Amino acid sequence: MRADRLLSLTLLLRHRGRSTAAELAAELEVSERTVLRDVEALSSAGIPVYTERGRHGGIALLPGFSTDLTGLTTDEAVALLTTPRDLLGRGQAFSSAIRKLVAALPEASRAAATGAADRVLVGRAGWLREGAEPTPAPVQVQRAVFAGNRLRMRYASRDGSARLRTVDPLGLVESAGRWYLLALDDGADRTYRVDRIEEAQELAEPARRPSGIDLDQLWERRRADFRRRIPHVEVRVRGDREVLAAEVMIVREEPDAVVVAFGSMHHAEQVLWSLAPRVVALEPPELVETLRTRAAAVAGEYASVT
């Protein structure tokens, strides 16, 4: 955590020039004393940071000093840009530092990194199935998506049969531990599970990708279409809405509850049991009773433990 804050402090000084301890503390959301300790740590590590007293004093880097930001590769920049803030847990200071870091890249690398970052989403809410172990996208799939080229792949359907498809990639989405490829197949919207791609080849042919695509909106629209087509059960719950948004499919929000969808009542029981007590089921009654009975049985077992 402190290493990230020291990086943020260095980037702030490089970007803003001379600043007071109060200004840096407000930006980093820490105390002035913490800023001064971090300045000492940077100085000890060889970063030429210094302080000046007086009316026009402050904290600054020696003129001409530059952190080695231009050595960041496009792939590394994409990784930074697409990492979810809630996963990093660094807050505004880290996000601000990342923006400044990417801004320091050469123009060509910056354009490539931000363009590629628009084609991947991480940590989105899933479908109606339970979470799975993450399956990384094959390198050829990633390259085709980020380079904006067409992709030829052998894709296995639900029944196990596989056939070759040539698609125009739109983006990659990680949802509930599983990666999906959003693409156009002969102009038609398609969503492919990455773990079903048996072979992949990036083609030296630009993908027919409409301009102005909002991958987040496209993903939400496809999830909604999926929910309408697939039979499911709806459950009213209350609890931590951030947890709900990350773990289940929200149908609608009410003032004092949230309606969520599951593939079956058994699926609902398993997921809600894993989320208790942060999330509590309210309806339907039979699900509430099942969870209540299960909780009572567990409580009874622990009551006898000394």
Short mmCIF file of C-alpha atoms in Angstrom, two decimals:
data_model
loop_
_atom_site.label_atom_id
_atom_site.label_comp_id
_atom_site.label_asym_id
_atom_site.label_seq_id
_atom_site.Cartn_x
_atom_site.Cartn_y
_atom_site.Cartn_z
CA MET A 1 0.00 0.00 0.00
CA ARG A 2 2.75 2.47 0.91
CA ALA A 3 4.70 1.67 -2.28
CA ASP A 4 1.65 2.70 -4.32
CA ARG A 5 1.34 5.91 -2.30
CA LEU A 6 5.02 6.73 -2.88
CA LEU A 7 4.49 6.21 -6.62
CA SER A 8 1.46 8.48 -6.48
CA LEU A 9 3.44 11.14 -4.60
CA THR A 10 6.29 11.05 -7.12
CA LEU A 11 3.87 11.35 -10.04
CA LEU A 12 2.04 14.23 -8.40
CA LEU A 13 5.28 16.15 -7.87
CA ARG A 14 6.34 15.47 -11.43
CA HIS A 15 2.99 16.59 -12.80
CA ARG A 16 2.26 19.59 -10.54
CA GLY A 17 5.70 20.87 -9.63
CA ARG A 18 6.20 22.56 -6.28
CA SER A 19 3.35 21.80 -3.86
CA THR A 20 2.71 22.29 -0.18
CA ALA A 21 2.38 19.37 2.19
CA ALA A 22 -1.27 20.33 2.73
CA GLU A 23 -1.99 20.22 -1.01
CA LEU A 24 -0.35 16.82 -1.40
CA ALA A 25 -2.10 15.47 1.68
CA ALA A 26 -5.50 16.52 0.30
CA GLU A 27 -4.76 14.91 -3.07
CA LEU A 28 -3.51 11.65 -1.56
CA GLU A 29 -6.17 11.60 1.19
CA VAL A 30 -3.58 11.24 3.98
CA SER A 31 -2.23 13.49 6.75
CA GLU A 32 0.48 16.10 6.25
CA ARG A 33 2.68 14.13 8.63
CA THR A 34 2.33 11.07 6.36
CA VAL A 35 3.34 13.19 3.34
CA LEU A 36 6.48 14.40 5.13
CA ARG A 37 7.41 10.84 6.15
CA ASP A 38 6.92 9.71 2.52
CA VAL A 39 9.12 12.57 1.29
CA GLU A 40 11.87 11.33 3.61
CA ALA A 41 11.39 7.80 2.29
CA LEU A 42 11.68 8.97 -1.32
CA SER A 43 14.82 10.94 -0.51
CA SER A 44 16.36 7.91 1.19
CA ALA A 45 15.55 5.82 -1.89
CA GLY A 46 17.49 8.22 -4.12
CA ILE A 47 14.58 10.24 -5.55
CA PRO A 48 15.78 13.90 -5.69
CA VAL A 49 12.91 15.42 -3.72
CA TYR A 50 13.47 18.42 -1.49
CA THR A 51 11.55 20.91 0.66
CA GLU A 52 11.89 24.68 0.93
CA ARG A 53 10.63 26.81 3.78
CA GLY A 54 9.08 30.24 3.49
CA ARG A 55 6.12 31.90 1.86
CA HIS A 56 6.80 30.43 -1.55
CA GLY A 57 8.24 27.18 -0.29
CA GLY A 58 6.97 23.66 -0.69
CA ILE A 59 7.96 20.17 -1.80
CA ALA A 60 9.41 19.59 -5.26
CA LEU A 61 11.57 17.35 -7.43
CA LEU A 62 14.91 18.62 -8.69
CA PRO A 63 14.53 20.20 -12.17
CA GLY A 64 15.17 17.73 -14.96
CA PHE A 65 14.28 14.66 -12.93
CA SER A 66 12.00 12.25 -14.75
CA THR A 67 10.65 8.93 -13.59
CA ASP A 68 11.16 6.12 -16.08
CA LEU A 69 7.57 6.11 -17.35
CA THR A 70 8.30 5.91 -21.06
CA GLY A 71 9.63 2.38 -20.51
CA LEU A 72 6.09 1.17 -19.79
CA THR A 73 4.92 -1.14 -22.58
CA THR A 74 1.52 -0.91 -24.21
CA ASP A 75 0.53 -4.26 -22.68
CA GLU A 76 1.53 -3.05 -19.20
CA ALA A 77 -0.44 0.16 -19.68
CA VAL A 78 -3.50 -1.83 -20.78
CA ALA A 79 -3.18 -4.00 -17.67
CA LEU A 80 -3.15 -0.90 -15.46
CA LEU A 81 -6.04 0.76 -17.25
CA THR A 82 -8.28 -2.30 -17.11
CA THR A 83 -7.66 -3.31 -13.49
CA PRO A 84 -10.84 -2.65 -11.46
CA ARG A 85 -10.51 0.04 -8.77
CA ASP A 86 -12.38 -2.08 -6.25
CA LEU A 87 -9.91 -4.92 -6.79
CA LEU A 88 -6.94 -2.65 -6.25
CA GLY A 89 -8.55 -0.88 -3.32
CA ARG A 90 -6.38 2.21 -3.79
CA GLY A 91 -9.05 4.87 -4.19
CA GLN A 92 -8.76 8.21 -5.95
CA ALA A 93 -5.03 8.68 -5.42
CA PHE A 94 -4.15 5.47 -7.26
CA SER A 95 -6.59 6.19 -10.10
CA SER A 96 -5.17 9.69 -10.45
CA ALA A 97 -1.63 8.30 -10.53
CA ILE A 98 -2.54 5.82 -13.25
CA ARG A 99 -4.01 8.56 -15.43
CA LYS A 100 -0.85 10.64 -15.07
CA LEU A 101 1.36 7.63 -15.69
CA VAL A 102 -0.41 6.79 -18.95
CA ALA A 103 -0.37 10.46 -19.95
CA ALA A 104 3.44 10.32 -19.72
CA LEU A 105 3.65 7.60 -22.37
CA PRO A 106 4.74 8.48 -25.90
CA GLU A 107 1.73 9.53 -27.96
CA ALA A 108 1.63 6.39 -30.12
CA SER A 109 1.84 4.06 -27.12
CA ARG A 110 -0.74 6.10 -25.20
CA ALA A 111 -3.23 5.90 -28.08
CA ALA A 112 -2.66 2.17 -28.46
CA ALA A 113 -3.04 1.55 -24.72
CA THR A 114 -6.22 3.57 -24.27
CA GLY A 115 -7.72 2.15 -27.46
CA ALA A 116 -7.03 -1.39 -26.31
CA ALA A 117 -8.37 -0.64 -22.84
CA ASP A 118 -11.71 0.30 -24.39
CA ARG A 119 -11.99 -3.29 -25.61
CA VAL A 120 -11.77 -5.14 -22.30
CA LEU A 121 -13.96 -5.12 -19.19
CA VAL A 122 -13.03 -6.80 -15.92
CA GLY A 123 -15.18 -7.76 -12.94
CA ARG A 124 -18.61 -7.40 -14.54
CA ALA A 125 -21.72 -9.10 -13.13
CA GLY A 126 -22.36 -12.56 -14.53
CA TRP A 127 -25.22 -14.48 -16.09
CA LEU A 128 -27.36 -16.88 -14.08
CA ARG A 129 -24.70 -19.45 -13.34
CA GLU A 130 -22.35 -19.69 -10.40
CA GLY A 131 -18.82 -18.27 -10.50
CA ALA A 132 -16.07 -20.30 -12.14
CA GLU A 133 -12.30 -20.49 -11.99
CA PRO A 134 -10.89 -17.78 -14.29
CA THR A 135 -9.81 -19.03 -17.72
CA PRO A 136 -7.45 -16.59 -19.45
CA ALA A 137 -8.14 -15.69 -23.07
CA PRO A 138 -5.69 -17.32 -25.54
CA VAL A 139 -2.93 -14.98 -26.66
CA GLN A 140 -4.15 -14.99 -30.26
CA VAL A 141 -7.62 -13.91 -29.13
CA GLN A 142 -6.18 -11.08 -27.04
CA ARG A 143 -4.00 -9.90 -29.92
CA ALA A 144 -6.88 -9.87 -32.37
CA VAL A 145 -9.07 -7.91 -29.95
CA PHE A 146 -6.42 -5.31 -29.09
CA ALA A 147 -5.07 -4.96 -32.64
CA GLY A 148 -8.57 -4.67 -34.11
CA ASN A 149 -8.12 -7.61 -36.49
CA ARG A 150 -10.46 -10.41 -37.53
CA LEU A 151 -10.23 -13.77 -35.76
CA ARG A 152 -10.58 -17.31 -37.06
CA MET A 153 -11.34 -19.81 -34.32
CA ARG A 154 -12.54 -23.33 -33.70
CA TYR A 155 -15.40 -22.99 -31.22
CA ALA A 156 -17.15 -25.81 -29.35
CA SER A 157 -20.91 -25.51 -28.86
CA ARG A 158 -22.89 -26.75 -25.85
CA ASP A 159 -23.25 -30.23 -27.33
CA GLY A 160 -19.47 -30.55 -27.75
CA SER A 161 -19.36 -30.23 -31.52
CA ALA A 162 -16.87 -27.68 -32.85
CA ARG A 163 -16.61 -25.75 -36.09
CA LEU A 164 -14.51 -22.98 -37.57
CA ARG A 165 -15.85 -19.44 -37.36
CA THR A 166 -14.44 -16.15 -38.64
CA VAL A 167 -15.58 -13.26 -36.46
CA ASP A 168 -15.03 -9.54 -35.96
CA PRO A 169 -14.01 -9.06 -32.29
CA LEU A 170 -15.62 -6.23 -30.33
CA GLY A 171 -14.10 -6.84 -26.91
CA LEU A 172 -13.32 -9.17 -24.03
CA VAL A 173 -15.33 -9.27 -20.78
CA GLU A 174 -14.43 -11.02 -17.54
CA SER A 175 -17.57 -11.88 -15.61
CA ALA A 176 -17.85 -13.94 -12.42
CA GLY A 177 -14.49 -15.58 -13.06
CA ARG A 178 -15.16 -16.40 -16.71
CA TRP A 179 -13.99 -14.63 -19.89
CA TYR A 180 -16.27 -13.93 -22.86
CA LEU A 181 -15.52 -12.72 -26.36
CA LEU A 182 -18.07 -10.28 -27.78
CA ALA A 183 -17.96 -10.31 -31.57
CA LEU A 184 -19.89 -9.99 -34.81
CA ASP A 185 -20.39 -13.15 -36.87
CA ASP A 186 -21.36 -12.10 -40.38
CA GLY A 187 -22.79 -8.91 -38.86
CA ALA A 188 -24.80 -10.68 -36.13
CA ASP A 189 -24.12 -10.09 -32.41
CA ARG A 190 -22.55 -13.11 -30.75
CA THR A 191 -21.10 -13.89 -27.31
CA TYR A 192 -18.53 -16.69 -27.03
CA ARG A 193 -17.16 -18.34 -23.91
CA VAL A 194 -13.38 -18.16 -24.09
CA ASP A 195 -12.93 -21.58 -22.48
CA ARG A 196 -14.73 -23.12 -25.47
CA ILE A 197 -12.29 -21.68 -28.01
CA GLU A 198 -10.17 -24.68 -28.99
CA GLU A 199 -7.96 -22.94 -31.57
CA ALA A 200 -7.52 -19.31 -32.55
CA GLN A 201 -5.71 -17.43 -35.32
CA GLU A 202 -5.42 -13.67 -35.69
CA LEU A 203 -5.93 -12.67 -39.32
CA ALA A 204 -4.07 -9.87 -41.09
CA GLU A 205 -7.39 -8.25 -41.90
CA PRO A 206 -9.03 -5.36 -40.03
CA ALA A 207 -12.15 -6.31 -38.09
CA ARG A 208 -15.43 -4.79 -39.22
CA ARG A 209 -15.97 -3.04 -35.92
CA PRO A 210 -18.54 -0.21 -35.77
CA SER A 211 -17.16 3.03 -34.35
CA GLY A 212 -18.32 4.41 -31.03
CA ILE A 213 -18.94 1.04 -29.33
CA ASP A 214 -19.55 1.24 -25.59
CA LEU A 215 -18.48 -2.21 -24.42
CA ASP A 216 -20.09 -1.80 -21.00
CA GLN A 217 -23.50 -0.96 -22.50
CA LEU A 218 -23.16 -3.75 -25.05
CA TRP A 219 -22.43 -6.29 -22.30
CA GLU A 220 -25.42 -5.17 -20.22
CA ARG A 221 -27.69 -5.37 -23.26
CA ARG A 222 -26.55 -8.91 -24.05
CA ARG A 223 -27.03 -9.98 -20.43
CA ALA A 224 -30.57 -8.58 -20.52
CA ASP A 225 -31.30 -10.45 -23.77
CA PHE A 226 -29.94 -13.64 -22.25
CA ARG A 227 -32.12 -13.25 -19.15
CA ARG A 228 -35.25 -12.84 -21.26
CA ARG A 229 -34.52 -16.01 -23.24
CA ILE A 230 -33.50 -18.32 -20.39
CA PRO A 231 -35.97 -19.54 -17.72
CA HIS A 232 -34.98 -18.29 -14.28
CA VAL A 233 -36.29 -17.64 -10.78
CA GLU A 234 -36.47 -14.22 -9.13
CA VAL A 235 -35.63 -13.69 -5.47
CA ARG A 236 -36.12 -10.59 -3.29
CA VAL A 237 -33.14 -9.94 -1.04
CA ARG A 238 -31.66 -7.21 1.12
CA GLY A 239 -28.05 -6.50 1.91
CA ASP A 240 -24.81 -5.07 0.56
CA ARG A 241 -25.63 -3.81 -2.93
CA GLU A 242 -22.00 -3.75 -4.03
CA VAL A 243 -21.74 -7.45 -3.20
CA LEU A 244 -24.97 -8.11 -5.08
CA ALA A 245 -23.82 -6.21 -8.17
CA ALA A 246 -20.62 -8.25 -8.28
CA GLU A 247 -22.10 -11.70 -7.56
CA VAL A 248 -25.59 -11.95 -9.06
CA MET A 249 -27.80 -10.62 -11.83
CA ILE A 250 -29.94 -7.73 -10.60
CA VAL A 251 -33.40 -7.58 -12.17
CA ARG A 252 -34.56 -4.39 -10.45
CA GLU A 253 -33.91 -2.33 -7.34
CA GLU A 254 -36.58 -1.39 -4.81
CA PRO A 255 -36.36 1.11 -1.92
CA ASP A 256 -35.79 -1.56 0.71
CA ALA A 257 -34.87 -4.62 -1.35
CA VAL A 258 -33.31 -5.89 -4.57
CA VAL A 259 -34.79 -8.47 -6.94
CA VAL A 260 -32.14 -10.81 -8.35
CA ALA A 261 -32.23 -13.72 -10.78
CA PHE A 262 -30.88 -17.27 -10.48
CA GLY A 263 -30.90 -20.24 -12.79
CA SER A 264 -32.84 -22.36 -10.27
CA MET A 265 -33.98 -22.41 -6.65
CA HIS A 266 -31.05 -24.68 -5.80
CA HIS A 267 -28.67 -22.19 -7.42
CA ALA A 268 -30.26 -19.39 -5.36
CA GLU A 269 -29.81 -21.37 -2.14
CA GLN A 270 -26.13 -22.09 -2.81
CA VAL A 271 -25.21 -18.53 -3.78
CA LEU A 272 -27.18 -16.80 -0.99
CA TRP A 273 -25.78 -19.19 1.60
CA SER A 274 -22.28 -18.22 0.49
CA LEU A 275 -23.15 -14.50 0.75
CA ALA A 276 -24.76 -14.66 4.21
CA PRO A 277 -24.95 -12.60 6.36
CA ARG A 278 -24.07 -9.78 3.94
CA VAL A 279 -27.12 -10.69 1.85
CA VAL A 280 -30.40 -12.09 3.24
CA ALA A 281 -33.29 -13.61 1.26
CA LEU A 282 -36.78 -12.14 1.80
CA GLU A 283 -38.87 -14.02 -0.79
CA PRO A 284 -39.97 -16.58 -1.87
CA PRO A 285 -40.98 -18.11 1.49
CA GLU A 286 -39.80 -21.63 0.63
CA LEU A 287 -36.27 -20.36 -0.06
CA VAL A 288 -36.25 -18.35 3.18
CA GLU A 289 -37.34 -21.43 5.14
CA THR A 290 -34.66 -23.59 3.49
CA LEU A 291 -31.93 -21.13 4.40
CA ARG A 292 -33.34 -20.67 7.92
CA THR A 293 -33.33 -24.46 8.50
CA ARG A 294 -29.81 -24.75 7.17
CA ALA A 295 -28.57 -21.91 9.40
CA ALA A 296 -30.26 -23.42 12.46
CA ALA A 297 -28.60 -26.77 11.78
CA VAL A 298 -25.17 -25.17 11.55
CA ALA A 299 -25.80 -23.10 14.70
CA GLY A 300 -26.83 -26.27 16.53
CA GLU A 301 -23.61 -28.04 15.59
CA TYR A 302 -21.50 -25.14 16.80
CA ALA A 303 -23.48 -24.87 20.03
CA SER A 304 -22.05 -28.20 21.12
CA VAL A 305 -18.47 -27.19 20.39
CA THR A 306 -16.50 -26.23 23.50
#
